[in-house]
Each structure stands twice: as C-alpha cells, then as structure tokens.
mmCIF file of C-alpha atoms in Angstrom:
data_model
loop_
_atom_site.group_PDB
_atom_site.id
_atom_site.type_symbol
_atom_site.label_atom_id
_atom_site.label_comp_id
_atom_site.label_asym_id
_atom_site.label_seq_id
_atom_site.Cartn_x
_atom_site.Cartn_y
_atom_site.Cartn_z
ATOM 1 C CA UNK A 1 2.823 26.649 12.224
ATOM 2 C CA UNK A 2 6.191 25.979 13.790
ATOM 3 C CA UNK A 3 9.123 28.062 12.489
ATOM 4 C CA UNK A 4 12.006 25.918 11.164
ATOM 5 C CA UNK A 5 15.112 26.117 13.324
ATOM 6 C CA UNK A 6 17.122 27.081 10.241
ATOM 7 C CA UNK A 7 14.993 30.177 9.593
ATOM 8 C CA UNK A 8 16.356 33.584 10.666
ATOM 9 C CA UNK A 9 15.448 34.340 14.255
ATOM 10 C CA UNK A 10 12.728 37.010 14.234
ATOM 11 C CA UNK A 11 12.032 38.063 17.824
ATOM 12 C CA UNK A 12 8.571 39.012 18.997
ATOM 13 C CA UNK A 13 8.257 42.621 20.218
ATOM 14 C CA UNK A 14 8.506 41.499 23.836
ATOM 15 C CA UNK A 15 11.762 39.678 22.994
ATOM 16 C CA UNK A 16 13.387 42.454 20.960
ATOM 17 C CA UNK A 17 15.839 43.741 23.573
ATOM 18 C CA UNK A 18 19.470 42.777 23.105
ATOM 19 C CA UNK A 19 19.477 40.785 26.334
ATOM 20 C CA UNK A 20 16.348 38.835 25.344
ATOM 21 C CA UNK A 21 17.714 38.084 21.871
ATOM 22 C CA UNK A 22 21.025 37.021 23.389
ATOM 23 C CA UNK A 23 19.303 34.629 25.783
ATOM 24 C CA UNK A 24 17.195 33.057 23.013
ATOM 25 C CA UNK A 25 20.117 32.628 20.611
ATOM 26 C CA UNK A 26 22.421 31.158 23.245
ATOM 27 C CA UNK A 27 19.709 28.598 23.927
ATOM 28 C CA UNK A 28 19.474 27.890 20.188
ATOM 29 C CA UNK A 29 23.156 27.155 19.723
ATOM 30 C CA UNK A 30 23.452 25.155 22.949
ATOM 31 C CA UNK A 31 20.577 22.961 21.758
ATOM 32 C CA UNK A 32 22.752 21.538 18.957
ATOM 33 C CA UNK A 33 24.032 18.017 19.558
ATOM 34 C CA UNK A 34 27.732 17.200 19.671
ATOM 35 C CA UNK A 35 27.397 15.493 16.285
ATOM 36 C CA UNK A 36 25.742 18.587 14.799
ATOM 37 C CA UNK A 37 28.447 20.817 16.256
ATOM 38 C CA UNK A 38 31.197 18.644 14.798
ATOM 39 C CA UNK A 39 29.582 18.516 11.360
ATOM 40 C CA UNK A 40 28.950 22.268 11.318
ATOM 41 C CA UNK A 41 32.541 23.051 12.303
ATOM 42 C CA UNK A 42 33.877 20.859 9.492
ATOM 43 C CA UNK A 43 31.548 22.457 6.936
ATOM 44 C CA UNK A 44 32.457 25.968 8.074
ATOM 45 C CA UNK A 45 36.157 25.120 7.784
ATOM 46 C CA UNK A 46 35.712 24.388 4.084
ATOM 47 C CA UNK A 47 34.070 27.773 3.514
ATOM 48 C CA UNK A 48 36.904 29.506 5.383
ATOM 49 C CA UNK A 49 39.595 27.669 3.422
ATOM 50 C CA UNK A 50 37.961 28.838 0.180
ATOM 51 C CA UNK A 51 37.490 32.447 1.330
ATOM 52 C CA UNK A 52 39.250 35.069 -0.850
ATOM 53 C CA UNK A 53 39.304 37.392 2.191
ATOM 54 C CA UNK A 54 41.665 35.008 3.989
ATOM 55 C CA UNK A 55 43.771 33.848 1.051
ATOM 56 C CA UNK A 56 46.610 36.339 1.660
ATOM 57 C CA UNK A 57 46.166 36.607 5.439
ATOM 58 C CA UNK A 58 49.168 35.471 7.483
ATOM 59 C CA UNK A 59 48.251 36.777 10.953
ATOM 60 C CA UNK A 60 44.752 35.700 11.998
ATOM 61 C CA UNK A 61 43.090 35.975 15.412
ATOM 62 C CA UNK A 62 40.737 33.165 16.397
ATOM 63 C CA UNK A 63 38.969 31.978 19.554
ATOM 64 C CA UNK A 64 38.369 28.839 21.594
ATOM 65 C CA UNK A 65 34.767 27.702 21.188
ATOM 66 C CA UNK A 66 32.611 27.894 24.305
ATOM 67 C CA UNK A 67 28.911 27.944 25.224
ATOM 68 C CA UNK A 68 27.788 26.345 21.954
ATOM 69 C CA UNK A 69 29.873 28.593 19.687
ATOM 70 C CA UNK A 70 30.806 27.106 16.334
ATOM 71 C CA UNK A 71 34.320 25.688 16.582
ATOM 72 C CA UNK A 72 37.109 27.072 14.351
ATOM 73 C CA UNK A 73 39.481 24.217 15.321
ATOM 74 C CA UNK A 74 39.009 22.182 12.086
ATOM 75 C CA UNK A 75 39.915 25.281 10.078
ATOM 76 C CA UNK A 76 43.026 25.871 12.196
ATOM 77 C CA UNK A 77 44.240 22.314 11.697
ATOM 78 C CA UNK A 78 43.849 22.582 7.928
ATOM 79 C CA UNK A 79 45.193 26.127 7.560
ATOM 80 C CA UNK A 80 48.407 25.792 9.589
ATOM 81 C CA UNK A 81 50.057 24.175 6.557
ATOM 82 C CA UNK A 82 49.629 27.500 4.708
ATOM 83 C CA UNK A 83 52.079 29.189 7.041
ATOM 84 C CA UNK A 84 49.434 31.146 8.926
ATOM 85 C CA UNK A 85 50.219 32.379 12.437
ATOM 86 C CA UNK A 86 47.139 32.236 14.643
ATOM 87 C CA UNK A 87 46.503 34.331 17.744
ATOM 88 C CA UNK A 88 44.147 34.175 20.704
ATOM 89 C CA UNK A 89 42.717 37.204 22.507
ATOM 90 C CA UNK A 90 44.097 37.915 25.967
ATOM 91 C CA UNK A 91 42.572 40.373 28.423
ATOM 92 C CA UNK A 92 44.822 43.421 28.501
ATOM 93 C CA UNK A 93 46.436 43.722 31.953
ATOM 94 C CA UNK A 94 46.781 47.525 31.754
ATOM 95 C CA UNK A 95 43.810 48.684 29.644
ATOM 96 C CA UNK A 96 40.610 47.492 31.253
ATOM 97 C CA UNK A 97 38.050 46.183 28.774
ATOM 98 C CA UNK A 98 40.566 45.765 25.944
ATOM 99 C CA UNK A 99 42.382 42.776 24.477
ATOM 100 C CA UNK A 100 45.730 41.996 22.917
ATOM 101 C CA UNK A 101 46.544 38.962 20.791
ATOM 102 C CA UNK A 102 49.088 36.284 21.657
ATOM 103 C CA UNK A 103 50.456 33.606 19.284
ATOM 104 C CA UNK A 104 48.551 30.332 19.483
ATOM 105 C CA UNK A 105 50.159 27.031 18.537
ATOM 106 C CA UNK A 106 49.407 23.419 19.392
ATOM 107 C CA UNK A 107 51.834 23.674 22.331
ATOM 108 C CA UNK A 108 50.518 26.946 23.786
ATOM 109 C CA UNK A 109 49.844 26.721 27.520
ATOM 110 C CA UNK A 110 46.411 28.052 28.467
ATOM 111 C CA UNK A 111 45.162 29.333 31.806
ATOM 112 C CA UNK A 112 41.672 30.532 32.760
ATOM 113 C CA UNK A 113 41.220 34.295 32.925
ATOM 114 C CA UNK A 114 38.977 36.055 35.434
ATOM 115 C CA UNK A 115 35.916 34.946 33.459
ATOM 116 C CA UNK A 116 37.037 31.323 33.465
ATOM 117 C CA UNK A 117 37.897 31.402 29.736
ATOM 118 C CA UNK A 118 41.199 29.711 28.808
ATOM 119 C CA UNK A 119 43.759 32.088 27.309
ATOM 120 C CA UNK A 120 47.546 32.139 26.782
ATOM 121 C CA UNK A 121 49.790 33.743 29.354
ATOM 122 C CA UNK A 122 50.307 37.450 28.596
ATOM 123 C CA UNK A 123 53.684 37.778 26.880
ATOM 124 C CA UNK A 124 54.556 41.347 25.950
ATOM 125 C CA UNK A 125 57.229 40.781 23.272
ATOM 126 C CA UNK A 126 55.167 38.155 21.448
ATOM 127 C CA UNK A 127 51.839 39.968 21.548
ATOM 128 C CA UNK A 128 50.421 41.496 18.392
ATOM 129 C CA UNK A 129 48.292 44.659 18.493
ATOM 130 C CA UNK A 130 44.869 44.562 16.912
ATOM 131 C CA UNK A 131 45.834 46.843 14.022
ATOM 132 C CA UNK A 132 48.692 44.494 13.012
ATOM 133 C CA UNK A 133 46.395 41.525 12.366
ATOM 134 C CA UNK A 134 45.321 40.634 8.834
ATOM 135 C CA UNK A 135 42.001 39.118 9.877
ATOM 136 C CA UNK A 136 39.980 38.379 12.999
ATOM 137 C CA UNK A 137 37.558 35.466 13.245
ATOM 138 C CA UNK A 138 35.116 36.578 15.924
ATOM 139 C CA UNK A 139 32.693 34.515 17.970
ATOM 140 C CA UNK A 140 29.191 35.875 18.172
ATOM 141 C CA UNK A 141 25.781 35.188 19.637
ATOM 142 C CA UNK A 142 23.774 36.653 16.770
ATOM 143 C CA UNK A 143 24.256 38.368 13.427
ATOM 144 C CA UNK A 144 22.285 40.013 10.654
ATOM 145 C CA UNK A 145 23.097 40.570 7.006
ATOM 146 C CA UNK A 146 23.861 44.261 7.539
ATOM 147 C CA UNK A 147 27.019 43.259 9.412
ATOM 148 C CA UNK A 148 25.483 43.589 12.851
ATOM 149 C CA UNK A 149 27.012 41.424 15.557
ATOM 150 C CA UNK A 150 25.584 40.563 18.960
ATOM 151 C CA UNK A 151 28.237 39.331 21.372
ATOM 152 C CA UNK A 152 28.124 38.209 24.973
ATOM 153 C CA UNK A 153 27.708 41.771 26.195
ATOM 154 C CA UNK A 154 31.185 42.554 27.515
ATOM 155 C CA UNK A 155 32.116 44.920 24.684
ATOM 156 C CA UNK A 156 35.719 43.677 24.481
ATOM 157 C CA UNK A 157 35.829 43.345 20.700
ATOM 158 C CA UNK A 158 34.042 46.671 20.153
ATOM 159 C CA UNK A 159 36.489 48.545 22.391
ATOM 160 C CA UNK A 160 39.547 46.767 21.009
ATOM 161 C CA UNK A 161 38.610 47.494 17.389
ATOM 162 C CA UNK A 162 37.080 50.955 17.891
ATOM 163 C CA UNK A 163 40.091 52.383 16.018
ATOM 164 C CA UNK A 164 38.740 51.061 12.698
ATOM 165 C CA UNK A 165 36.264 53.968 12.557
ATOM 166 C CA UNK A 166 39.124 56.488 12.717
ATOM 167 C CA UNK A 167 41.698 54.631 10.625
ATOM 168 C CA UNK A 168 39.905 52.095 8.414
ATOM 169 C CA UNK A 169 43.038 51.506 6.330
ATOM 170 C CA UNK A 170 44.610 49.829 9.377
ATOM 171 C CA UNK A 171 41.599 47.628 10.012
ATOM 172 C CA UNK A 172 41.947 43.857 9.760
ATOM 173 C CA UNK A 173 39.153 41.890 8.130
ATOM 174 C CA UNK A 174 36.512 41.292 10.810
ATOM 175 C CA UNK A 175 34.707 38.042 10.051
ATOM 176 C CA UNK A 176 32.084 36.585 12.365
ATOM 177 C CA UNK A 177 31.694 32.827 12.751
ATOM 178 C CA UNK A 178 28.335 31.355 13.686
ATOM 179 C CA UNK A 179 25.785 28.643 13.200
ATOM 180 C CA UNK A 180 23.195 29.579 10.597
ATOM 181 C CA UNK A 181 20.523 29.359 13.316
ATOM 182 C CA UNK A 182 22.116 32.433 14.932
ATOM 183 C CA UNK A 183 21.044 34.673 12.048
ATOM 184 C CA UNK A 184 18.573 37.368 13.029
ATOM 185 C CA UNK A 185 16.279 39.272 10.670
ATOM 186 C CA UNK A 186 17.563 42.554 12.113
ATOM 187 C CA UNK A 187 19.590 43.245 15.238
ATOM 188 C CA UNK A 188 19.158 46.335 17.417
ATOM 189 C CA UNK A 189 22.469 48.148 16.914
ATOM 190 C CA UNK A 190 24.241 50.531 19.281
ATOM 191 C CA UNK A 191 26.512 53.430 18.162
ATOM 192 C CA UNK A 192 29.628 51.694 19.496
ATOM 193 C CA UNK A 193 29.024 48.409 17.655
ATOM 194 C CA UNK A 194 31.751 47.662 15.107
ATOM 195 C CA UNK A 195 30.250 46.123 11.946
ATOM 196 C CA UNK A 196 31.474 42.870 10.464
ATOM 197 C CA UNK A 197 32.852 42.662 6.934
ATOM 198 C CA UNK A 198 31.830 39.060 6.534
ATOM 199 C CA UNK A 199 30.161 36.117 8.240
ATOM 200 C CA UNK A 200 30.800 32.420 7.745
ATOM 201 C CA UNK A 201 28.425 29.689 8.859
ATOM 202 C CA UNK A 202 28.243 25.986 8.171
ATOM 203 C CA UNK A 203 25.959 26.735 5.222
ATOM 204 C CA UNK A 204 27.676 29.561 3.420
ATOM 205 C CA UNK A 205 29.905 32.626 3.370
ATOM 206 C CA UNK A 206 28.369 36.105 3.541
ATOM 207 C CA UNK A 207 30.615 38.818 2.076
ATOM 208 C CA UNK A 208 29.133 42.056 3.388
ATOM 209 C CA UNK A 209 31.674 44.762 2.490
#
C-alpha cells in the first residue's frame, strides 16, 4: 500500500541517517508544483497572522524561500501593516559560521553570498543581534513534534542561537516554517541542535513549548 504524501515521513532503517532523511525530504518539497507552493504559502500566512506567539512581536527574522522551502512572502506582505520590522540573516563577516540580522524592506538591495543565497549587504549600525529579535521564522528541511529541526547541514542557526541554552530569558521565539509533508515521525537529534518552540505549516500551527 502506498503511503500518502501527507503522512509523516517515516524513514526505513537504511534511510535513517540525517543526510539520507535530508535528501528524501528535499526531494519531497521540490516535487510540489508552483500552484501547490503558492497555495501552501497563502494558507501558512493565515496561520502566522493568527498566531498568539507573534501578536506582540515587532522585530522578526525571516528568510527568502529557496530549494522548495515554503515561502513566507505572503505573510510579510500582510504583516507589514502591523508595524513589524523584518530582518534577513546575513553571514557574519568576522565570526565564521554565525549570522547577524539586517533590516529587510521592499527596497532592500540583495546580493548573493558565498553560497549563492541572496542576502542584504552587511551594515553594522543597522544590524540586530540574535538576542534582540522577538521571533525568528526559520526554514527547515524536516521537523518532528518534539521540536526537532533538520536544516541544510551548515549549522548556522544552531551556532547563532546556541546562547538560548545559557540565557533562555533572552531567547526569541524560534518558529519553524515547513510544508506538512516535511514532518518526520522522529528525527535523529544531535546535542548541539536548538529545539523549536513552534512550527507552522500550510495545514496548522504546532505550539510545542
């Protein structure tokens, strides 16, 4: 019997490594049509707009969708009227493997970084440190309902937000955004993985902490 695409991804033992799960889930999300992507992004935006976790947030980090990631752009367009300042991650020029966050508006000029991902130009005075954000909407490859997140493997978000283990009172809300088909029954977790406090898909909002 064929497993429905909407069912949680449950890897076979030979596919249970993080790299194998990542490969399978990237294929899953890239298999979605442009129409499905557009519909999912619009549905997710409605869940985000209704989220109590974001109601008081005024400084929110987001991302530019790539590689089949669910697109937060419809949410940004709707939420700007609430007076929210959005930020994009920028590779830190002095701390390798870390990120800072630069204001993102409709007129922001973007340039590809060393990975070919568009990002704003690094601007010291305008940058906001990770601890000064109210919320972070993170891209992900896979997630489980224990707050586990599987990213692309670079570890940038985990290193940047490692401080939340030492000083949780300074931690912004970490909310993963994904297609429901990226849900995994259980992810293999590493000690350095920073757990998510919530996940939002096109189908629903998961409040985990």
